[in-house]
PDB file of C-alpha atoms in Angstrom:
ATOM      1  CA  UNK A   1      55.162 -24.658  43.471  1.00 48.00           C
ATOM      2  CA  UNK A   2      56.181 -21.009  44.755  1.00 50.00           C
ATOM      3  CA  UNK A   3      57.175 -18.680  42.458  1.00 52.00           C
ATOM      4  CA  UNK A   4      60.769 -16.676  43.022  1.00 50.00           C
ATOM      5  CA  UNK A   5      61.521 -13.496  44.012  1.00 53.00           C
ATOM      6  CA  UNK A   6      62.573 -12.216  40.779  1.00 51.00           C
ATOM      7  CA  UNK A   7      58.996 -13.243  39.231  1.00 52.00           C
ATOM      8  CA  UNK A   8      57.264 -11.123  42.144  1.00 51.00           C
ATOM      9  CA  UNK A   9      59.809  -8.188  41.487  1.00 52.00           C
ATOM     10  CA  UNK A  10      58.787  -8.364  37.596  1.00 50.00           C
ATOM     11  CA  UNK A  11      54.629  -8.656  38.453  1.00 49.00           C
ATOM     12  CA  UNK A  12      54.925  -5.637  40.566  1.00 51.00           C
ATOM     13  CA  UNK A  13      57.281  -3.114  38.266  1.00 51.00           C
ATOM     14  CA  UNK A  14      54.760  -4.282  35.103  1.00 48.00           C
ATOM     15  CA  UNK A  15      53.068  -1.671  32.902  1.00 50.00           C
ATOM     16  CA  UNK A  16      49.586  -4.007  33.188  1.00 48.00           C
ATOM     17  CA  UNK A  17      47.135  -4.040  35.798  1.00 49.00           C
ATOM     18  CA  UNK A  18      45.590  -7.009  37.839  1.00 51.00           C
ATOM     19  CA  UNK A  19      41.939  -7.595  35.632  1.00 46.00           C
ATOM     20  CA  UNK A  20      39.332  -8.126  38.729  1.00 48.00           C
ATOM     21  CA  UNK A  21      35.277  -9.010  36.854  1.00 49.00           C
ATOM     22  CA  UNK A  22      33.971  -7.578  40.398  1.00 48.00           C
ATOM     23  CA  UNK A  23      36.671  -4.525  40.838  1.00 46.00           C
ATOM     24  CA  UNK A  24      36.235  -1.356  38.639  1.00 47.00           C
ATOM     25  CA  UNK A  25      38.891   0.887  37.365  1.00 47.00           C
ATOM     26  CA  UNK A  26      39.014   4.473  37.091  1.00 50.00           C
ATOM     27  CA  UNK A  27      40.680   5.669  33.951  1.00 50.00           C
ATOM     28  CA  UNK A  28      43.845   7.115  34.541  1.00 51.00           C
ATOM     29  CA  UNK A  29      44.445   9.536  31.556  1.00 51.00           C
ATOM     30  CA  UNK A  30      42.249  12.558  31.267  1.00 51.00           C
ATOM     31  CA  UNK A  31      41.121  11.761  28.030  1.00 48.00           C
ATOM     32  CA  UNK A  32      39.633   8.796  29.572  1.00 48.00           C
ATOM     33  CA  UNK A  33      38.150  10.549  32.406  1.00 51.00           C
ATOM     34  CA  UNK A  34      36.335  12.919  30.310  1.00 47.00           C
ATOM     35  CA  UNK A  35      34.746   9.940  28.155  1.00 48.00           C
ATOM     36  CA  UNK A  36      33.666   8.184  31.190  1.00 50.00           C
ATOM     37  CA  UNK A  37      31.431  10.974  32.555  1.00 51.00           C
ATOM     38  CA  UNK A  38      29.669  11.129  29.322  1.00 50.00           C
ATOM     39  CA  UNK A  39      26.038   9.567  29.133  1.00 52.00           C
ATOM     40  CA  UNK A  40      26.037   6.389  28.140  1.00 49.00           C
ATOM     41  CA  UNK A  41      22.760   5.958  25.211  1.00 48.00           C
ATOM     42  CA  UNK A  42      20.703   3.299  25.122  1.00 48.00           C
ATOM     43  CA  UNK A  43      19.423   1.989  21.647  1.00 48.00           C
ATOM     44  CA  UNK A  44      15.549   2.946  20.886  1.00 46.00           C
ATOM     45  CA  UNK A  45      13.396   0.199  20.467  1.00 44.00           C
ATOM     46  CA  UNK A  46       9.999  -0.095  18.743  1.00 41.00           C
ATOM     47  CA  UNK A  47       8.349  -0.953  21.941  1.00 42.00           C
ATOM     48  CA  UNK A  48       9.483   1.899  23.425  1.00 42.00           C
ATOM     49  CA  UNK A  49       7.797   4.786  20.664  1.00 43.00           C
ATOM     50  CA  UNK A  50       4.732   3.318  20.327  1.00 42.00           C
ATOM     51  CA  UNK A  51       3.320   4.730  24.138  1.00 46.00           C
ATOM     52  CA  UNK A  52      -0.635   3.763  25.276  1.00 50.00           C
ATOM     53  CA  UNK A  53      -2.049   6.683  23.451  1.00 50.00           C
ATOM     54  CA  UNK A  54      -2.494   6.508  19.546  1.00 53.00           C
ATOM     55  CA  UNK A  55      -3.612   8.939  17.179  1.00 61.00           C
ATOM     56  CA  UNK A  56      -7.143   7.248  16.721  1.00 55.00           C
ATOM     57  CA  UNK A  57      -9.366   7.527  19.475  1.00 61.00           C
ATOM     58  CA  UNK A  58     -10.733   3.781  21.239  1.00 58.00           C
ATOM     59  CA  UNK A  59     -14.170   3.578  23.011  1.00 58.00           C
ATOM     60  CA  UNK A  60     -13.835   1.115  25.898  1.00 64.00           C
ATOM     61  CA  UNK A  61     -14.770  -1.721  23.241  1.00 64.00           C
ATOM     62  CA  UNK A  62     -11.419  -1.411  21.904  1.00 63.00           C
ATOM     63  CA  UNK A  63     -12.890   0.100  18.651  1.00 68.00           C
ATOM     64  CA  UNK A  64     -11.978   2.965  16.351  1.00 65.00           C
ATOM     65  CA  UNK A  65     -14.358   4.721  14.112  1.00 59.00           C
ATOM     66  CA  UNK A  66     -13.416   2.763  11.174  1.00 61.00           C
ATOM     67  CA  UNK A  67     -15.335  -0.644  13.546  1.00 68.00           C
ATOM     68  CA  UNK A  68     -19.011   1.351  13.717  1.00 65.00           C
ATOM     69  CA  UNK A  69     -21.479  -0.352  10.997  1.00 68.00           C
ATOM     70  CA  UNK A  70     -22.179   2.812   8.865  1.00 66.00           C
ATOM     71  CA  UNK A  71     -26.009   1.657   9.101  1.00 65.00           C
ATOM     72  CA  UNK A  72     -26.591   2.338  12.642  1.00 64.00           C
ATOM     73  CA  UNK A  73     -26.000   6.437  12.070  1.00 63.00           C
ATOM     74  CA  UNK A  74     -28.150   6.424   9.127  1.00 63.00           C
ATOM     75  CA  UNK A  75     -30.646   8.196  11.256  1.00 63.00           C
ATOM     76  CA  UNK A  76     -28.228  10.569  13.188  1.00 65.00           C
ATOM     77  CA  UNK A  77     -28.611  14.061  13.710  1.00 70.00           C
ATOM     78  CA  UNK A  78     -25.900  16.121  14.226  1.00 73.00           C
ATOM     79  CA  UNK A  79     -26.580  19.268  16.616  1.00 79.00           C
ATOM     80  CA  UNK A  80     -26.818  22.850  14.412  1.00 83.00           C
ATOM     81  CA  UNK A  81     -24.598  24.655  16.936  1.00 85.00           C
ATOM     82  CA  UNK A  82     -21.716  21.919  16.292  1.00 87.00           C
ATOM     83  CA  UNK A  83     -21.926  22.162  12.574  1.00 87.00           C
ATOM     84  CA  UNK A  84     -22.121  25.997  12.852  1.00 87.00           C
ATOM     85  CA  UNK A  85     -19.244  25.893  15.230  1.00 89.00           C
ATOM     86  CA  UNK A  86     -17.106  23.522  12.535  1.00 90.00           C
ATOM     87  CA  UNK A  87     -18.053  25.331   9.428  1.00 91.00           C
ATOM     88  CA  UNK A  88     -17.496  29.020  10.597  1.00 90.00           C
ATOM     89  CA  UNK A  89     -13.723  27.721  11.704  1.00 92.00           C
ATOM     90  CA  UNK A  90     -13.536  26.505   7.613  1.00 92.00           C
ATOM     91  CA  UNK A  91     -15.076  29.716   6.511  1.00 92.00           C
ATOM     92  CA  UNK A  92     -11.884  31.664   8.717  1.00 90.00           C
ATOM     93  CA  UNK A  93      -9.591  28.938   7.900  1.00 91.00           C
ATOM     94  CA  UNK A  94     -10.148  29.649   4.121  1.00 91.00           C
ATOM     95  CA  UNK A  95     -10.598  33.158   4.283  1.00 89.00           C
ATOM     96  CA  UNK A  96      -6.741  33.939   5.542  1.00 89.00           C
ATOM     97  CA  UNK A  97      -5.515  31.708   2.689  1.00 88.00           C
ATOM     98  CA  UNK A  98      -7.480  33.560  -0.421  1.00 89.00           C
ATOM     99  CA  UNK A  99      -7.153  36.777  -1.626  1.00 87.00           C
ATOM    100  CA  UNK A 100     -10.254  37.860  -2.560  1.00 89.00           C
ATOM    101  CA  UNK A 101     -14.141  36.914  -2.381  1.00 91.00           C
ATOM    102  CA  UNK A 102     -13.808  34.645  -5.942  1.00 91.00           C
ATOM    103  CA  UNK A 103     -10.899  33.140  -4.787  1.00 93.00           C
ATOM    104  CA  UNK A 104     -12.701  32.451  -1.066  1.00 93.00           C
ATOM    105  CA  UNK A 105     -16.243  31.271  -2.543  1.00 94.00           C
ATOM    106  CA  UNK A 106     -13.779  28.418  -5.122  1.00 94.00           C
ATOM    107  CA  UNK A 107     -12.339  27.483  -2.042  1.00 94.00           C
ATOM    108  CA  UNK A 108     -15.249  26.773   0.188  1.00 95.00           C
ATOM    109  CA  UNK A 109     -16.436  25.287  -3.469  1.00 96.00           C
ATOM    110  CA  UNK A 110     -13.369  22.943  -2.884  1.00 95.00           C
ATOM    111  CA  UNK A 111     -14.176  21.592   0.255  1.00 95.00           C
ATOM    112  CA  UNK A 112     -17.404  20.949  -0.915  1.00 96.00           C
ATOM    113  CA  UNK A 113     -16.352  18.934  -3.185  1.00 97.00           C
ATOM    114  CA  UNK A 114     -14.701  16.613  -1.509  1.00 95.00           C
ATOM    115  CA  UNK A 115     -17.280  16.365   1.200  1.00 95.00           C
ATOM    116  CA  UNK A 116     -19.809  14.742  -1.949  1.00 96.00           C
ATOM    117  CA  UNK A 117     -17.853  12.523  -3.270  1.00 95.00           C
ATOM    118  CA  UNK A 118     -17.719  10.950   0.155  1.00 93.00           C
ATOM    119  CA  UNK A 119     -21.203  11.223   0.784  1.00 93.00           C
ATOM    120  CA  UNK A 120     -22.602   9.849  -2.437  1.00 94.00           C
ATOM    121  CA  UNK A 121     -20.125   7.092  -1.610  1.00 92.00           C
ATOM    122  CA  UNK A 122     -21.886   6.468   1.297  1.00 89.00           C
ATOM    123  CA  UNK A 123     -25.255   6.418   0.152  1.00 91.00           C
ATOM    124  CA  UNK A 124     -24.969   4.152  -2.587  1.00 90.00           C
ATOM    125  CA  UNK A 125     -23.440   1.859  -0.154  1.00 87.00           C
ATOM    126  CA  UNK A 126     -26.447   2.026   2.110  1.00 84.00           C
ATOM    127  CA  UNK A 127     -28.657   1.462  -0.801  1.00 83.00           C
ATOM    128  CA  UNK A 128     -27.094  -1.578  -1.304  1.00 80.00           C
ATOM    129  CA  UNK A 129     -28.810  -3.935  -4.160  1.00 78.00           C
ATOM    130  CA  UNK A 130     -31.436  -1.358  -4.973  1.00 78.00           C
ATOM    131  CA  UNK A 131     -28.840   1.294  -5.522  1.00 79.00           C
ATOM    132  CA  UNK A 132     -30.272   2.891  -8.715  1.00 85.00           C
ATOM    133  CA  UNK A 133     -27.517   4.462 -11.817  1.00 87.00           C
ATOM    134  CA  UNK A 134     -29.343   7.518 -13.166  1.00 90.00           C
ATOM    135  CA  UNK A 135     -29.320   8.253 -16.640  1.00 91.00           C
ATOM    136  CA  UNK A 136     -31.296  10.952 -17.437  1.00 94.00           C
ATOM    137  CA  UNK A 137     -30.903  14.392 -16.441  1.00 96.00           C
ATOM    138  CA  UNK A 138     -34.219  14.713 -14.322  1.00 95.00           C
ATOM    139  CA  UNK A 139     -33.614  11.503 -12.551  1.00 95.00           C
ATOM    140  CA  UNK A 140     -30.592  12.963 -11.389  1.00 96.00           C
ATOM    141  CA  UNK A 141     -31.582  16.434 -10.178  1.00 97.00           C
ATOM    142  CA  UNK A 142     -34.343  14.367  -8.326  1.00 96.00           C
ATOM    143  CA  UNK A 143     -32.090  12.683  -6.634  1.00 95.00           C
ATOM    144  CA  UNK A 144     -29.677  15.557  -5.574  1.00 97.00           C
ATOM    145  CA  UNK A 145     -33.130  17.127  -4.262  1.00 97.00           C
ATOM    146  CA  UNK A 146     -34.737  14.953  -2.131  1.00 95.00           C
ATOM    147  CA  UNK A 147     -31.637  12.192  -1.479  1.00 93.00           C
ATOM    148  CA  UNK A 148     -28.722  13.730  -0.771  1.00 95.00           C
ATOM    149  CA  UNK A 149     -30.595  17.235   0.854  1.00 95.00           C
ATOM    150  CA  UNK A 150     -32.240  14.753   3.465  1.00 93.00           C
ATOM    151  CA  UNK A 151     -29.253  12.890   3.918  1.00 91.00           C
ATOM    152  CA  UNK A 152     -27.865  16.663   4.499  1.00 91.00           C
ATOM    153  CA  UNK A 153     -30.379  18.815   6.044  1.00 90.00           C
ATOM    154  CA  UNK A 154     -33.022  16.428   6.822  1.00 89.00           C
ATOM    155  CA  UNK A 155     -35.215  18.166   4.402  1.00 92.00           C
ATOM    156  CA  UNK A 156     -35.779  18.210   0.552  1.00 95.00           C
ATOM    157  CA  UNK A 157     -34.584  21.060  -1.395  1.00 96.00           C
ATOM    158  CA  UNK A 158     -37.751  24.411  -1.753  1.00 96.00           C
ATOM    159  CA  UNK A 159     -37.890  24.148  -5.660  1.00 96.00           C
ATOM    160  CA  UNK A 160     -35.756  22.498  -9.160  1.00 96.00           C
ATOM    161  CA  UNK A 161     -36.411  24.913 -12.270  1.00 96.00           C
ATOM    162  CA  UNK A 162     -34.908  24.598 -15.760  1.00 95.00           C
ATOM    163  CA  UNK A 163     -34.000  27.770 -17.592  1.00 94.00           C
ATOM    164  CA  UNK A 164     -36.314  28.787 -20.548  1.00 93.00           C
ATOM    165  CA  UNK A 165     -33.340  31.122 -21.782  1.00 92.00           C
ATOM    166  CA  UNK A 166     -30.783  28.407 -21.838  1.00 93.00           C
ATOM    167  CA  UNK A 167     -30.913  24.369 -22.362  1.00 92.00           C
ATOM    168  CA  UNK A 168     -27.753  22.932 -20.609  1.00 94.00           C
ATOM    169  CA  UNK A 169     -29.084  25.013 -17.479  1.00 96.00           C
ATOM    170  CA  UNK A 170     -31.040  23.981 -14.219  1.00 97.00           C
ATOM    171  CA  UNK A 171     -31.938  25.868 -11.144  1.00 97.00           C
ATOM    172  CA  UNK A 172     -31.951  24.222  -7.547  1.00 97.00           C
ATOM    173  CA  UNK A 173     -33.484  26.748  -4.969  1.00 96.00           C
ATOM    174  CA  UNK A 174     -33.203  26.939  -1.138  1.00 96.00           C
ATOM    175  CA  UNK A 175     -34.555  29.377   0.676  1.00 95.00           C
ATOM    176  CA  UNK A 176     -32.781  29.269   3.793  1.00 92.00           C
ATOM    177  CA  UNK A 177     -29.084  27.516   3.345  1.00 92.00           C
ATOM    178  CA  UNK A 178     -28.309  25.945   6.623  1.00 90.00           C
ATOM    179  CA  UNK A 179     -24.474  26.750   6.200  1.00 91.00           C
ATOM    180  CA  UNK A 180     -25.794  30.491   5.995  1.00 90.00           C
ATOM    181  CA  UNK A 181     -27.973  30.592   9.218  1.00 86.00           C
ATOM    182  CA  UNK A 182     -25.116  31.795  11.873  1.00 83.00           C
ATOM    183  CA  UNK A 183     -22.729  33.245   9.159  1.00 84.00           C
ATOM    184  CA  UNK A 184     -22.464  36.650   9.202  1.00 83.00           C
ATOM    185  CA  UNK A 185     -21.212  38.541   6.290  1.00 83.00           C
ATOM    186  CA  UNK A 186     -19.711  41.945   6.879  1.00 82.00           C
ATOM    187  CA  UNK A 187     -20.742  45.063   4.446  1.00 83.00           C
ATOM    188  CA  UNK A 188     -17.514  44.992   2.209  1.00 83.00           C
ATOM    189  CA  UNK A 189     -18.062  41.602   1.458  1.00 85.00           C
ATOM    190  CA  UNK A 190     -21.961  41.175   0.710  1.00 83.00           C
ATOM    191  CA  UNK A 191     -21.120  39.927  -2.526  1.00 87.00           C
ATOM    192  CA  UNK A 192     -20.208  36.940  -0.383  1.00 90.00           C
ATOM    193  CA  UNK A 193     -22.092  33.614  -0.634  1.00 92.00           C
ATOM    194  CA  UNK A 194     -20.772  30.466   1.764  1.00 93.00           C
ATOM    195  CA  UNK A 195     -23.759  28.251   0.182  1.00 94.00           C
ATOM    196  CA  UNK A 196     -20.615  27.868  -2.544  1.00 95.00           C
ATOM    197  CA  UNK A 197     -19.681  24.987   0.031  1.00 96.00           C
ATOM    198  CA  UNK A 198     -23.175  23.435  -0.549  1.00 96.00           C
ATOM    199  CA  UNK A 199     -22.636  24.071  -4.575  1.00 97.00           C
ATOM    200  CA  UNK A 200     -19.524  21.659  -4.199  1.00 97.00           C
ATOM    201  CA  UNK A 201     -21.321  19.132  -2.967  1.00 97.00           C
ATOM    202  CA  UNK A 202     -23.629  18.870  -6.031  1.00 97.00           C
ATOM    203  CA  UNK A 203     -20.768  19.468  -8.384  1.00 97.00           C
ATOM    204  CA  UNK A 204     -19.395  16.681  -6.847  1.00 97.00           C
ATOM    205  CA  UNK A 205     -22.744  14.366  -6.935  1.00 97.00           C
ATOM    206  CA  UNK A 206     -23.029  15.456 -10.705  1.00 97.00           C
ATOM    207  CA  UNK A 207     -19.247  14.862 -11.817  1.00 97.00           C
ATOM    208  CA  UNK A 208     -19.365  11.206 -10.277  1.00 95.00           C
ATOM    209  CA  UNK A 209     -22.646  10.116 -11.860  1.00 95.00           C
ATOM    210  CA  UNK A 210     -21.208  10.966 -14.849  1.00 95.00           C
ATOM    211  CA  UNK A 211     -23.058  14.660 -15.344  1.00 97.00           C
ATOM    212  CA  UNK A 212     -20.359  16.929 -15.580  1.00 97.00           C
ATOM    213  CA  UNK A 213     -21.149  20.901 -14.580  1.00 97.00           C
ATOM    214  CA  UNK A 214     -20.382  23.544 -13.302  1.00 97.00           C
ATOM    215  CA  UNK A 215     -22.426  24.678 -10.652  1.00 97.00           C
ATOM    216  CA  UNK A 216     -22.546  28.195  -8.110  1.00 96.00           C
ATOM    217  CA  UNK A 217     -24.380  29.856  -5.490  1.00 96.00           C
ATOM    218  CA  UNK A 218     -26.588  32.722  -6.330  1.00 95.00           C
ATOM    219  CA  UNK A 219     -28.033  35.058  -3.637  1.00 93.00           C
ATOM    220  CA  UNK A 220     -31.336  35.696  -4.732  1.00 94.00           C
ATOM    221  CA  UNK A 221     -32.829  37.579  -1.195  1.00 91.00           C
ATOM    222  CA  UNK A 222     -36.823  37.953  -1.533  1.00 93.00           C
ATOM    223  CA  UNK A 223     -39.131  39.546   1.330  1.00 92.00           C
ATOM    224  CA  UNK A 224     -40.170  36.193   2.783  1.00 93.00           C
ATOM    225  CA  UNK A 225     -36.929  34.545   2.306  1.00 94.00           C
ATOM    226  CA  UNK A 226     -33.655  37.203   2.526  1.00 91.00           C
ATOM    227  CA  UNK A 227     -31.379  34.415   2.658  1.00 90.00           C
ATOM    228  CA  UNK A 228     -32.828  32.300  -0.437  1.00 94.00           C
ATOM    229  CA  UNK A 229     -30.076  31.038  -2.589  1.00 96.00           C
ATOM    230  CA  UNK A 230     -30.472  29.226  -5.919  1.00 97.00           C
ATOM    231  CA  UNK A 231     -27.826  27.040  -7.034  1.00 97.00           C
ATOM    232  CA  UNK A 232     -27.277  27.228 -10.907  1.00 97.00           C
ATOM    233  CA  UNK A 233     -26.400  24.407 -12.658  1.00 98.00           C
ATOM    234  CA  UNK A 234     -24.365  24.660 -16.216  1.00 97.00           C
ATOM    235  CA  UNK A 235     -24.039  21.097 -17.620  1.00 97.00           C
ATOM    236  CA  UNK A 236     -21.562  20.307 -20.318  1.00 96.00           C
ATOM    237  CA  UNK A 237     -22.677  19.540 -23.766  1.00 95.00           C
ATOM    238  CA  UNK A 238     -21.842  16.114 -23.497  1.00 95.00           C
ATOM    239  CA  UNK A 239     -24.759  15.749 -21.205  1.00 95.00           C
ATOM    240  CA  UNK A 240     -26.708  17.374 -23.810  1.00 94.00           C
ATOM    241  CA  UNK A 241     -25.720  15.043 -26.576  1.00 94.00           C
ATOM    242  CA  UNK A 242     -26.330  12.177 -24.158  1.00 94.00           C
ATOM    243  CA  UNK A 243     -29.729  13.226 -23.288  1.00 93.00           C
ATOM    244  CA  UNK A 244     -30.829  13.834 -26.997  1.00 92.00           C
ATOM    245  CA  UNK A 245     -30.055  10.438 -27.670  1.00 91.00           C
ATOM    246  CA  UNK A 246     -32.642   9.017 -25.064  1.00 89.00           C
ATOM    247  CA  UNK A 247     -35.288  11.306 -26.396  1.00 83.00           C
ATOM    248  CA  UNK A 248     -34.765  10.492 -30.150  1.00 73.00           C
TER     249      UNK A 248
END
């Protein structure tokens, strides 16, 4: 069947243009045009954020530090230069946030803290079944002593007094603070003690086993030792009334 002239004559005068799938069409308007040369976005997927690097850090094993049995570093040693390096960057770090050397010491104090309630966390954990509760006030001193210094400083702690003067306080000497050895204090600020990092970790210890005190860093320099510290420990007088009731 063949279509008439007149048909042909009304294809060709029409408004619409032949549609072609392999034939593209520039827009004719310049509203059009302008649209067209902007860049086309393509839809973000998931598989496209998440790149080959993470924010923990794999070994070749395919395992992050949360994988490691916490047994196998019982016996690590960490190098002193590394720990002086990371402390002395939380000493600066603290120091441009505080306005004064109270203010600096309950900050290092702080950070302390935190850093013993993780690490008697840990302990007890590697203790396992013979994990022991203290419940006396000795037995827990003891423990901060020889425990959690060695776990520390791989050492036990130079002496444990009690005050004659006062009954709710104990004395927990060191006579050469590891956090102290490469810190150097300048004259203005001699009053300065960064073993108040060290006193938040046996805060912390003491709060957790139930003990609560209050505990700071004294410098008490002597000829043999200049950089002796003793750590005074105030407990509450719940303690007190606890500990009276053991003894009657």
């Amino acid at each position: 069947m063949q279509r008439s002239n007149t048909d042909r004559d009304s294809a060709h005068h029409s408004q619409y243009l032949p549609f072609s799938p392999t034939t593209s069409t520039q827009p004719s308007t310049p509203l059009a045009q302008k649209h067209a040369s902007l860049p086309v976005s393509t839809p973000t997927t998931v598989s496209s954020l998440s790149g080959p690097t993470s924010a923990l850090r794999y070994s070749q094993a395919r395992k992050s530090i949360y994988d490691r049995n916490l047994n196998r570093s019982k016996g690590a040693e960490l190098s002193k230069s590394s720990f002086a390096f990371l402390f002395s960057e939380m000493v600066q770090y603290a120091q441009k946030r505080v306005s004064g050397i109270q203010d600096l010491e309950k900050k290092l104090n702080a950070h302390g803290y935190s850093v013993g309630q993780r690490l008697l966390e840990l302990l007890v954990w590697r203790e396992g079944r013979s994990a022991k509760r203290e419940t006396r006030v000795l037995g827990i001193l003891q423990f901060i002593t020889n425990t959690v210094w060695r776990a520390i400083y791989n050492k036990p702690a130079d002496a444990l007094e009690k005050s004659r003067d006062h009954e709710d306080e104990y004395m927990i000497s060191d006579n050469d603070p590891m956090v102290n050895t490469y810190i150097s204090v300048p004259k203005e600020m001699n009053q300065l003690n960064c073993a108040a990092f060290q006193a938040g970790i046996i805060e912390a210890v003491l709060d957790s086993c139930m003990f609560p005190a209050r505990v700071t860093a004294h410098s008490i320099p002597t000829e043999t030792w200049p950089g002796k510290t003793v750590f005074l420990i105030k407990f509450e007088q719940i303690v007190l009334d606890r500990e009276s009731e053991f003894v009657s």
